[in-house]
Short mmCIF file of C-alpha atoms in Angstrom, two decimals:
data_model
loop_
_atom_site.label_atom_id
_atom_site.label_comp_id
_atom_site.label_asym_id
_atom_site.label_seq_id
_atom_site.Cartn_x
_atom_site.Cartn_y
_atom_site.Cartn_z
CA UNK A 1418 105.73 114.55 80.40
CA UNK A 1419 106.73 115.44 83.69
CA UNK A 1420 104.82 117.64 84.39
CA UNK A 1421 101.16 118.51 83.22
CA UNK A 1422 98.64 121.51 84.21
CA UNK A 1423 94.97 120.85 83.17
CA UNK A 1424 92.43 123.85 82.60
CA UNK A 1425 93.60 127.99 83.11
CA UNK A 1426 95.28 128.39 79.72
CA UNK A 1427 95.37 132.20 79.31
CA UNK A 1428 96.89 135.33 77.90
CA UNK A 1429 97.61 137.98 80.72
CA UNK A 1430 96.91 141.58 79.58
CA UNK A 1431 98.94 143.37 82.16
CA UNK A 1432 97.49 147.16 82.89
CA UNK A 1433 98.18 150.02 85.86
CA UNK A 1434 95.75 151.57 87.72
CA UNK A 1435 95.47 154.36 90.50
CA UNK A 1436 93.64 152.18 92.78
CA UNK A 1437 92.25 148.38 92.83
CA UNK A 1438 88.44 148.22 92.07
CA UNK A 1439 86.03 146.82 94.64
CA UNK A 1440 85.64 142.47 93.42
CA UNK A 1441 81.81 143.54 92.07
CA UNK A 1442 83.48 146.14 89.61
CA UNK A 1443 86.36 144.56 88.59
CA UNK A 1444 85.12 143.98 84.74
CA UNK A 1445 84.14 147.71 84.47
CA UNK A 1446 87.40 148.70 85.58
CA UNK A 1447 89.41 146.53 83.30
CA UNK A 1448 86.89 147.66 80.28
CA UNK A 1449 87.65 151.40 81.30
CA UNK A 1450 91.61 150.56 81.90
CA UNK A 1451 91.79 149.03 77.90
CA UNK A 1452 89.71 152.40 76.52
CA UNK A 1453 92.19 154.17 78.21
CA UNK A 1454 95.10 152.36 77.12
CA UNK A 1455 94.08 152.38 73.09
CA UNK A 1456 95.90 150.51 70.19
CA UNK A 1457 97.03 146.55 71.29
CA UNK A 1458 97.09 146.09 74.50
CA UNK A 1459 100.66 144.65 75.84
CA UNK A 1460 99.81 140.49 76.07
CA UNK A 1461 102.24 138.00 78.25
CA UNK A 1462 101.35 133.97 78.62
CA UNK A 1463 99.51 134.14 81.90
CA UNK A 1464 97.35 131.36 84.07
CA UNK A 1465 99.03 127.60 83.95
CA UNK A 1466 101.80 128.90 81.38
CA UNK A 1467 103.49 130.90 84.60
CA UNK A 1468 103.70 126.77 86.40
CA UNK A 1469 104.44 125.71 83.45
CA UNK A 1470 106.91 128.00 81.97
CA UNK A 1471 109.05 127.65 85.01
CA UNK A 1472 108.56 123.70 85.06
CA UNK A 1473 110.75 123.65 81.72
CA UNK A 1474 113.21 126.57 82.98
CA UNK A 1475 113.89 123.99 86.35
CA UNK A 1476 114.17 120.91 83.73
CA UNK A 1477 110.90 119.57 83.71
CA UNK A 1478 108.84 118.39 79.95
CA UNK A 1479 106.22 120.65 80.76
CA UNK A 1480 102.60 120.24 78.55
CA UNK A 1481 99.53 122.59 79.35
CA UNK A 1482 96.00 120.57 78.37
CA UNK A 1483 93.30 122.98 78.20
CA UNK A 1484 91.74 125.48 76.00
CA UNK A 1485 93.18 128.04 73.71
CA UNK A 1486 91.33 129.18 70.16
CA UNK A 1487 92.52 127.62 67.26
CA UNK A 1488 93.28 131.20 65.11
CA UNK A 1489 93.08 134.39 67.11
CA UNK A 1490 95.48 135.99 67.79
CA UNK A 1491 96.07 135.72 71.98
CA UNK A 1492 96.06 131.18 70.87
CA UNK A 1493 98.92 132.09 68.02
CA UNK A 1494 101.00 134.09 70.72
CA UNK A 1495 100.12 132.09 73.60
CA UNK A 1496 101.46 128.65 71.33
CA UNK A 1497 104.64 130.74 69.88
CA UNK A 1498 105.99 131.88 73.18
CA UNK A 1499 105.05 128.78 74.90
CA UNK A 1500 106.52 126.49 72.12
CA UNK A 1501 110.01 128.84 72.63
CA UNK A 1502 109.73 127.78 76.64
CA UNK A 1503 109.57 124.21 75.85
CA UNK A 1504 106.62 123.97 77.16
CA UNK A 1505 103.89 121.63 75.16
CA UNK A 1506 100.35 122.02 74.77
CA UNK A 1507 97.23 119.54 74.31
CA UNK A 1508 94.09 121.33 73.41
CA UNK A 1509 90.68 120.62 74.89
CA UNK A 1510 87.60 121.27 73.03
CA UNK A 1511 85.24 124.17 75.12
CA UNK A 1512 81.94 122.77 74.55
CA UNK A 1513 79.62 124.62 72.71
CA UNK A 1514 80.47 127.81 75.29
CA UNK A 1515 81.00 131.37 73.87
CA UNK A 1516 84.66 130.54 74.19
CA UNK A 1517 84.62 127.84 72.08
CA UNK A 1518 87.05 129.22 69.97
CA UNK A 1519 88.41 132.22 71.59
CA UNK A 1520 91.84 132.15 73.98
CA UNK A 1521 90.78 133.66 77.59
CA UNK A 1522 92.07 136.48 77.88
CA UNK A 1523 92.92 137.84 81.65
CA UNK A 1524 93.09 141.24 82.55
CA UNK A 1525 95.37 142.13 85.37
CA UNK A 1526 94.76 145.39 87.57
CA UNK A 1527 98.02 146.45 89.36
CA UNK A 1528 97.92 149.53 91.62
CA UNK A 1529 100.97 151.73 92.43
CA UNK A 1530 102.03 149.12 95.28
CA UNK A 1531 102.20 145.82 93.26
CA UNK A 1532 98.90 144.76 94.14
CA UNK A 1533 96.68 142.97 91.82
CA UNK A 1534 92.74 142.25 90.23
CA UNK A 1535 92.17 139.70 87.63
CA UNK A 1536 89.06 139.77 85.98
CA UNK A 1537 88.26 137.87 82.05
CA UNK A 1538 84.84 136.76 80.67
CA UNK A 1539 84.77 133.40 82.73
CA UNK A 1540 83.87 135.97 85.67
CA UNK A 1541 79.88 136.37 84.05
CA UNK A 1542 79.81 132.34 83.91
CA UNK A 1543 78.00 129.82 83.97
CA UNK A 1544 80.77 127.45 85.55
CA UNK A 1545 81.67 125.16 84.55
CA UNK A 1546 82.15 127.15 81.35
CA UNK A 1547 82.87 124.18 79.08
CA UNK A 1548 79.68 122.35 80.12
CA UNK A 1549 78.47 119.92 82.76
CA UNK A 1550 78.30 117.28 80.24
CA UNK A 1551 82.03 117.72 79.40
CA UNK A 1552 84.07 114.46 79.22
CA UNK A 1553 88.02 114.10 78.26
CA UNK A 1554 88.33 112.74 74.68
CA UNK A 1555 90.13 109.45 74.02
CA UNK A 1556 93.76 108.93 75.19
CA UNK A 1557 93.58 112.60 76.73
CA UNK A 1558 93.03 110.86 80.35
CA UNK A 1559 95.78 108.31 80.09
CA UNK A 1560 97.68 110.96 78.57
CA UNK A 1561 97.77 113.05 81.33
CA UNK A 1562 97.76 110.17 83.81
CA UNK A 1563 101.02 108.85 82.15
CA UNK A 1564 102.55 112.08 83.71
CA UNK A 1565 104.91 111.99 86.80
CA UNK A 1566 103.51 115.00 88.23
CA UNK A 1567 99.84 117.13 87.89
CA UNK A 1568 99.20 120.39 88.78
CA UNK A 1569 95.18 122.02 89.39
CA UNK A 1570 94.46 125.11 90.30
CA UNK A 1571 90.80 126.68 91.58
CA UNK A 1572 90.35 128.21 88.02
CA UNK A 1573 89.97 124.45 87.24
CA UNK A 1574 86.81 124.18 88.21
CA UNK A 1575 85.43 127.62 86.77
CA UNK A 1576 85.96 125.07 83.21
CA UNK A 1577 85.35 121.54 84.06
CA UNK A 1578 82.91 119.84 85.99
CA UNK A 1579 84.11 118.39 89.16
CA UNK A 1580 83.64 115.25 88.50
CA UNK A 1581 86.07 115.49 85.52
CA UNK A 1582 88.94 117.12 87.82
CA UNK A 1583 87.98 114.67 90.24
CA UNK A 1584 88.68 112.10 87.83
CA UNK A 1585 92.24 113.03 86.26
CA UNK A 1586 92.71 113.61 89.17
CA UNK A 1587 92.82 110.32 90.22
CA UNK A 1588 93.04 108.48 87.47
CA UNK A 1589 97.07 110.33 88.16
CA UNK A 1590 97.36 109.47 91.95
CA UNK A 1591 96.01 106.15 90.72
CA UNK A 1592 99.29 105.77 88.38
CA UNK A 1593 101.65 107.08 90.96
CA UNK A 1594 102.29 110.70 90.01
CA UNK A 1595 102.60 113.66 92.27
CA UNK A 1596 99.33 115.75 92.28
CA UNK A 1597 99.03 119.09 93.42
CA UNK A 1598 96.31 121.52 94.19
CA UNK A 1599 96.46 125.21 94.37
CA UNK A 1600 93.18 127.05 95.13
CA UNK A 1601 94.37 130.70 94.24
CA UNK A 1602 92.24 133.18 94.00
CA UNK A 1603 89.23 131.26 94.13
CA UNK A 1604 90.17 130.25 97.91
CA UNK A 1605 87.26 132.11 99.59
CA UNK A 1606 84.49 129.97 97.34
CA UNK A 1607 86.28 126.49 98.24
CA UNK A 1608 85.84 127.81 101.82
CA UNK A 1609 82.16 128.17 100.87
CA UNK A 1610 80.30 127.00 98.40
CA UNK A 1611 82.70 124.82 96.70
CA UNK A 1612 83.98 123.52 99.93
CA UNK A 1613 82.67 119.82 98.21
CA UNK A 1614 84.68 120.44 95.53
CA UNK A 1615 87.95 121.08 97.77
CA UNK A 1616 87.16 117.98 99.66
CA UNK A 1617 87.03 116.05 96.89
CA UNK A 1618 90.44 117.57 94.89
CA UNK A 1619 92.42 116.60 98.27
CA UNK A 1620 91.36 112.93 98.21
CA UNK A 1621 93.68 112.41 95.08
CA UNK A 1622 96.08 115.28 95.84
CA UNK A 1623 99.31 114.84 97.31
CA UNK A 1624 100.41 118.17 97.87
CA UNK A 1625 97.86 121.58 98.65
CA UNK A 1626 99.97 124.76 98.23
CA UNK A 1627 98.79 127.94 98.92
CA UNK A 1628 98.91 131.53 100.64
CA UNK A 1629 98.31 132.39 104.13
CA UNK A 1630 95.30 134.66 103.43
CA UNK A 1631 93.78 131.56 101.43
CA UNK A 1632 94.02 129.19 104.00
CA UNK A 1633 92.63 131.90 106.07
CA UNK A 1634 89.71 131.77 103.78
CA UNK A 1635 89.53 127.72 104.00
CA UNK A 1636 90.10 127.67 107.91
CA UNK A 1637 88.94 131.23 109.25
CA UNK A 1638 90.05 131.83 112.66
CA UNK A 1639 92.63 128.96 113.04
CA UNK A 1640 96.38 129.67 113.24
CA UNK A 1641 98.22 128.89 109.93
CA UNK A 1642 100.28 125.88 110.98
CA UNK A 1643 97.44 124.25 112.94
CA UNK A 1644 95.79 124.39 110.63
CA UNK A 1645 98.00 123.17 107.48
CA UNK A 1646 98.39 120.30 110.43
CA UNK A 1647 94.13 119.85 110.19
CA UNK A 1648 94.23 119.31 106.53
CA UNK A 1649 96.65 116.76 107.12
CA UNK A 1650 94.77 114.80 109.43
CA UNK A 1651 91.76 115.20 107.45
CA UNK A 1652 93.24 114.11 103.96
CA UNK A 1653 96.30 112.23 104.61
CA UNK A 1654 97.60 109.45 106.45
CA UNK A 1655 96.34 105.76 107.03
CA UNK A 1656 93.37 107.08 108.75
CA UNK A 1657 91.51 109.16 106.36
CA UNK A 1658 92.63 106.62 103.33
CA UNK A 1659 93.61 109.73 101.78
CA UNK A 1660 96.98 110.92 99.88
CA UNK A 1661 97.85 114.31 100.88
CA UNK A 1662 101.14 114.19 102.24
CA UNK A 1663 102.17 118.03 102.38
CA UNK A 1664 100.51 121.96 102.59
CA UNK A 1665 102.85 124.32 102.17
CA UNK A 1666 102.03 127.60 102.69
CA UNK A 1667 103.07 130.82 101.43
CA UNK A 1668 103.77 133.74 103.85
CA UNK A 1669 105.06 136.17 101.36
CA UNK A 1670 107.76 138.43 102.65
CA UNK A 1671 107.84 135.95 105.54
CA UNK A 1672 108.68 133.19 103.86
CA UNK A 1673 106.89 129.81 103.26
CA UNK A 1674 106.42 126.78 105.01
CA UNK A 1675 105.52 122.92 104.92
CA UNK A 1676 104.13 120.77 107.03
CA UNK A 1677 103.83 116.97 106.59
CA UNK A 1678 104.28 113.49 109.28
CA UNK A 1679 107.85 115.03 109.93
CA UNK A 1680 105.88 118.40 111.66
CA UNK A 1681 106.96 121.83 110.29
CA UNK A 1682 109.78 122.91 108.05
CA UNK A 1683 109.87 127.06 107.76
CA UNK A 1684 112.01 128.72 104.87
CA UNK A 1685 112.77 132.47 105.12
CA UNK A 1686 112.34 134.76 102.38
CA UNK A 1687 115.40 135.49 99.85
CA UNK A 1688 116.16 139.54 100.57
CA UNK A 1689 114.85 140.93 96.85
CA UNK A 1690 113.30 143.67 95.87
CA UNK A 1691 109.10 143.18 95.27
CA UNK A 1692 108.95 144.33 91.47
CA UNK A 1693 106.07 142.18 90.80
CA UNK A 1694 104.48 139.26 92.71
CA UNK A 1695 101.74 138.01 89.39
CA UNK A 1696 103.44 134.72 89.23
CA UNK A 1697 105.49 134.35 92.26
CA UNK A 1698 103.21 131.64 93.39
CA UNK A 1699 102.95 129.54 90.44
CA UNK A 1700 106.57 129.59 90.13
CA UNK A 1701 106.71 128.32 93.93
CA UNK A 1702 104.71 125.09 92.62
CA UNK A 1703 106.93 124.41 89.90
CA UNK A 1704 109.83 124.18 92.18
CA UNK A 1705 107.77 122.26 95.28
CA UNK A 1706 106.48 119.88 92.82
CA UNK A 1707 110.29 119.39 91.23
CA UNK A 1708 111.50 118.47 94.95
CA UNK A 1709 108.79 116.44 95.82
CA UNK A 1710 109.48 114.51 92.24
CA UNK A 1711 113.10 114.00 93.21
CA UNK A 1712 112.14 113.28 96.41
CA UNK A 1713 114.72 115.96 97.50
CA UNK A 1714 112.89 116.36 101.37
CA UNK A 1715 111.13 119.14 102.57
CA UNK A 1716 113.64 121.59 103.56
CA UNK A 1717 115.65 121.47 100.34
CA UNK A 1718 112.57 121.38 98.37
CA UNK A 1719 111.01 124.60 100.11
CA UNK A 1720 114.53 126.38 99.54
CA UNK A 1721 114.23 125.56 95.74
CA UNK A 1722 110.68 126.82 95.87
CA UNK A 1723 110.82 130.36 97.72
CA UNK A 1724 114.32 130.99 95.50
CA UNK A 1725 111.63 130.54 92.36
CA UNK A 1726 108.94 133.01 93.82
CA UNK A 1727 111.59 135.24 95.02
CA UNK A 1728 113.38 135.44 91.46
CA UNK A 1729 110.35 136.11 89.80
CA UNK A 1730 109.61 138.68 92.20
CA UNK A 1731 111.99 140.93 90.26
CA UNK A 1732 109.98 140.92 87.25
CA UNK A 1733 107.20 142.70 85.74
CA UNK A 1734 103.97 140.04 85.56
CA UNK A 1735 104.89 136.37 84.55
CA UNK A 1736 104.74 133.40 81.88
CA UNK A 1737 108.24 134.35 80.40
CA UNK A 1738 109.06 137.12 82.92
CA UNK A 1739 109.06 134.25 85.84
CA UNK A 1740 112.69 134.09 87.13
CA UNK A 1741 115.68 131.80 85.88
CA UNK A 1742 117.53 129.03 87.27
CA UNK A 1743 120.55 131.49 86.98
CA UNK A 1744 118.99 133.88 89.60
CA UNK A 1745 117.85 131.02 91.83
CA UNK A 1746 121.01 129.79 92.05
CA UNK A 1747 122.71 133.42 93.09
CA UNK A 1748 119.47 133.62 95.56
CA UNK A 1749 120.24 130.17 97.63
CA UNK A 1750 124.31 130.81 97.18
CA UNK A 1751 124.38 134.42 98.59
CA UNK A 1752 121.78 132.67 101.56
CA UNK A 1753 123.64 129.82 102.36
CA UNK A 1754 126.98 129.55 100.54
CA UNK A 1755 127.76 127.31 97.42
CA UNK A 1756 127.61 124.21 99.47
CA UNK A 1757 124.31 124.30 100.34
CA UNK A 1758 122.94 125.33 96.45
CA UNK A 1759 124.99 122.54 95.27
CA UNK A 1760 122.86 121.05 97.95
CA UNK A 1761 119.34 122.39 96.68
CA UNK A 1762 119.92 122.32 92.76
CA UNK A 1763 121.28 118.64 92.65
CA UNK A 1764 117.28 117.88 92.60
CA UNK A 1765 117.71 120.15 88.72
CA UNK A 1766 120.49 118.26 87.79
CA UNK A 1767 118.87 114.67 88.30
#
């Protein structure tokens, strides 16, 4: 495949609210939110299947390994819908966890101006939830090693140990393949507590992409681009004998940008209107890690990118509401002309 996203396979159960709950009552608010709602709650593909869904709308074989129940009924939706994406998936056994055959389920919390809660049963623990003794099954390691790119996120590590993320993860960078790492919500613990578990994730990982407020929570009180620029020196480059070669970072309505050995490339934000922004990220990665693949540069890469959050923007949630490589295209062409998304999209065509 080309691209492969291990752990966070999920089905997003989407539901309004007045006002976002405090983090500490997040669960009761989602339990009250699904009394209130009655009959079958509306499901989408959510977690990995948003990166993934838009790997295979930019071009990309796309294959989620991770968990999903082998007969309810969020693993028979979550396989149908992906399966109609093109998107593959690899199943990992959970251990002998309460989940062990379930599919997560994620509820999301939106408030009246977009914002957003998640909160599922991996929030009660214990992490990892598939077991400290958990170990990849035969050929599922040089499986997902054989890929040209990997993606992780931080709700990686709420399943596996670290020392098995540590190891795909290098068993990949060890083969060559692009590797990224995006903390997500989980940012403030990896500035805390699981700050080991960051360090050891950007040893292997080319590329760390995230928002502004979660580098905030990784480098409180430093400027954004100094320090994307820290990281750098820290993980990447002769010196540090490590691999990471770019941190983009996500502004929002500002934009997005990347710095790397070449300094700093900024991108400003496609004019669209802010429907929904579940997703928005994950679609960014998709697109970052298809440039980096391609080897398309920074600038053109970051233009591909912010045209994928920004198109899926204009949806409600994500997995197969994230935007299309139609929209992208109108997004870079009304931007910069037909030239220059000739320019960005030859990296789709190749």
């Amino acid at each position: 495949p080309d691209l492969v996203h291990v752990g966070n396979l999920c089905v997003d159960v989407t539901l309004s609210v007045p006002v976002l709950p405090p983090p500490g009552r997040k669960r009761e608010a989602a339990a009250r939110a699904l009394d209130e709602l009655g009959g079958e709650p509306p499901m989408e593909v959510g977690g990995s299947g948003n990166i993934l869904v838009m790997g295979s709308r930019l071009g990309l074989s796309s294959v989620g390994v991770g968990h999903f129940g082998g007969g309810d009924a969020a693993g028979a939706f979550m396989s149908r819908e992906l399966a109609e994406e093109g998107v593959g998936l690899r199943r990992l056994e959970a251990g002998a966890s309460d989940s062990s055959d379930r599919t997560l389920e994620c509820v999301v919390l939106v408030d009246p101006l977009r914002a957003h809660a998640f909160s599922s049963r991996y929030d009660r623990g214990p992490i990892p939830i598939f077991g400290d003794d958990f170990a990849f099954g035969p050929g599922t390691l040089e499986y997902i090693a054989a890929a040209k790119s990997l993606s992780v996120n931080g709700m990686t590590f709420d399943e596996l140990p670290s020392a098995a993320v540590f190891e795909v993860a290098a068993a990949a960078r060890a083969s060559g393949a692009e590797v990224m790492f995006d903390p997500g919500p989980r940012s403030p613990s990896f500035g805390g507590e699981r700050r080991a578990e960051l360090d050891g994730i950007l040893r292997s990982a080319t590329v760390l992409s995230l928002t502004e407020d979660e580098l905030e929570s990784i480098s409180p009180g430093v400027a954004p681009e100094i320090a994307a620029h820290r990281l750098l020196e820290r993980f990447g480059g002769k010196n540090s004998g490590g691999a990471l070669e770019w941190v983009a970072v996500k502004q929002g309505p500002e934009g997005a940008f990347v710095a790397g050995d070449f300094g700093s490339v900024f991108q400003e934000a496609y004019p669209v209107e802010l429907v929904d922004s579940v997703g928005c990220g994950d679609s960014f990665d998709a697109a970052l890690l298809l440039g980096r693949m391609r080897r398309s540069g920074a600038r053109a890469s970051l233009r591909l990118a912010c045209a994928a959050g920004a198109a899926t923007a204009e949806g409600h949630g994500a997995g197969r509401n994230v935007g299309t490589l139609a929209r992208m295209r109108d997004l870079v062409a009304q931007k910069y002309g037909s030239e220059e998304m000739a320019a960005v999209f030859g990296a789709v065509a190749a």
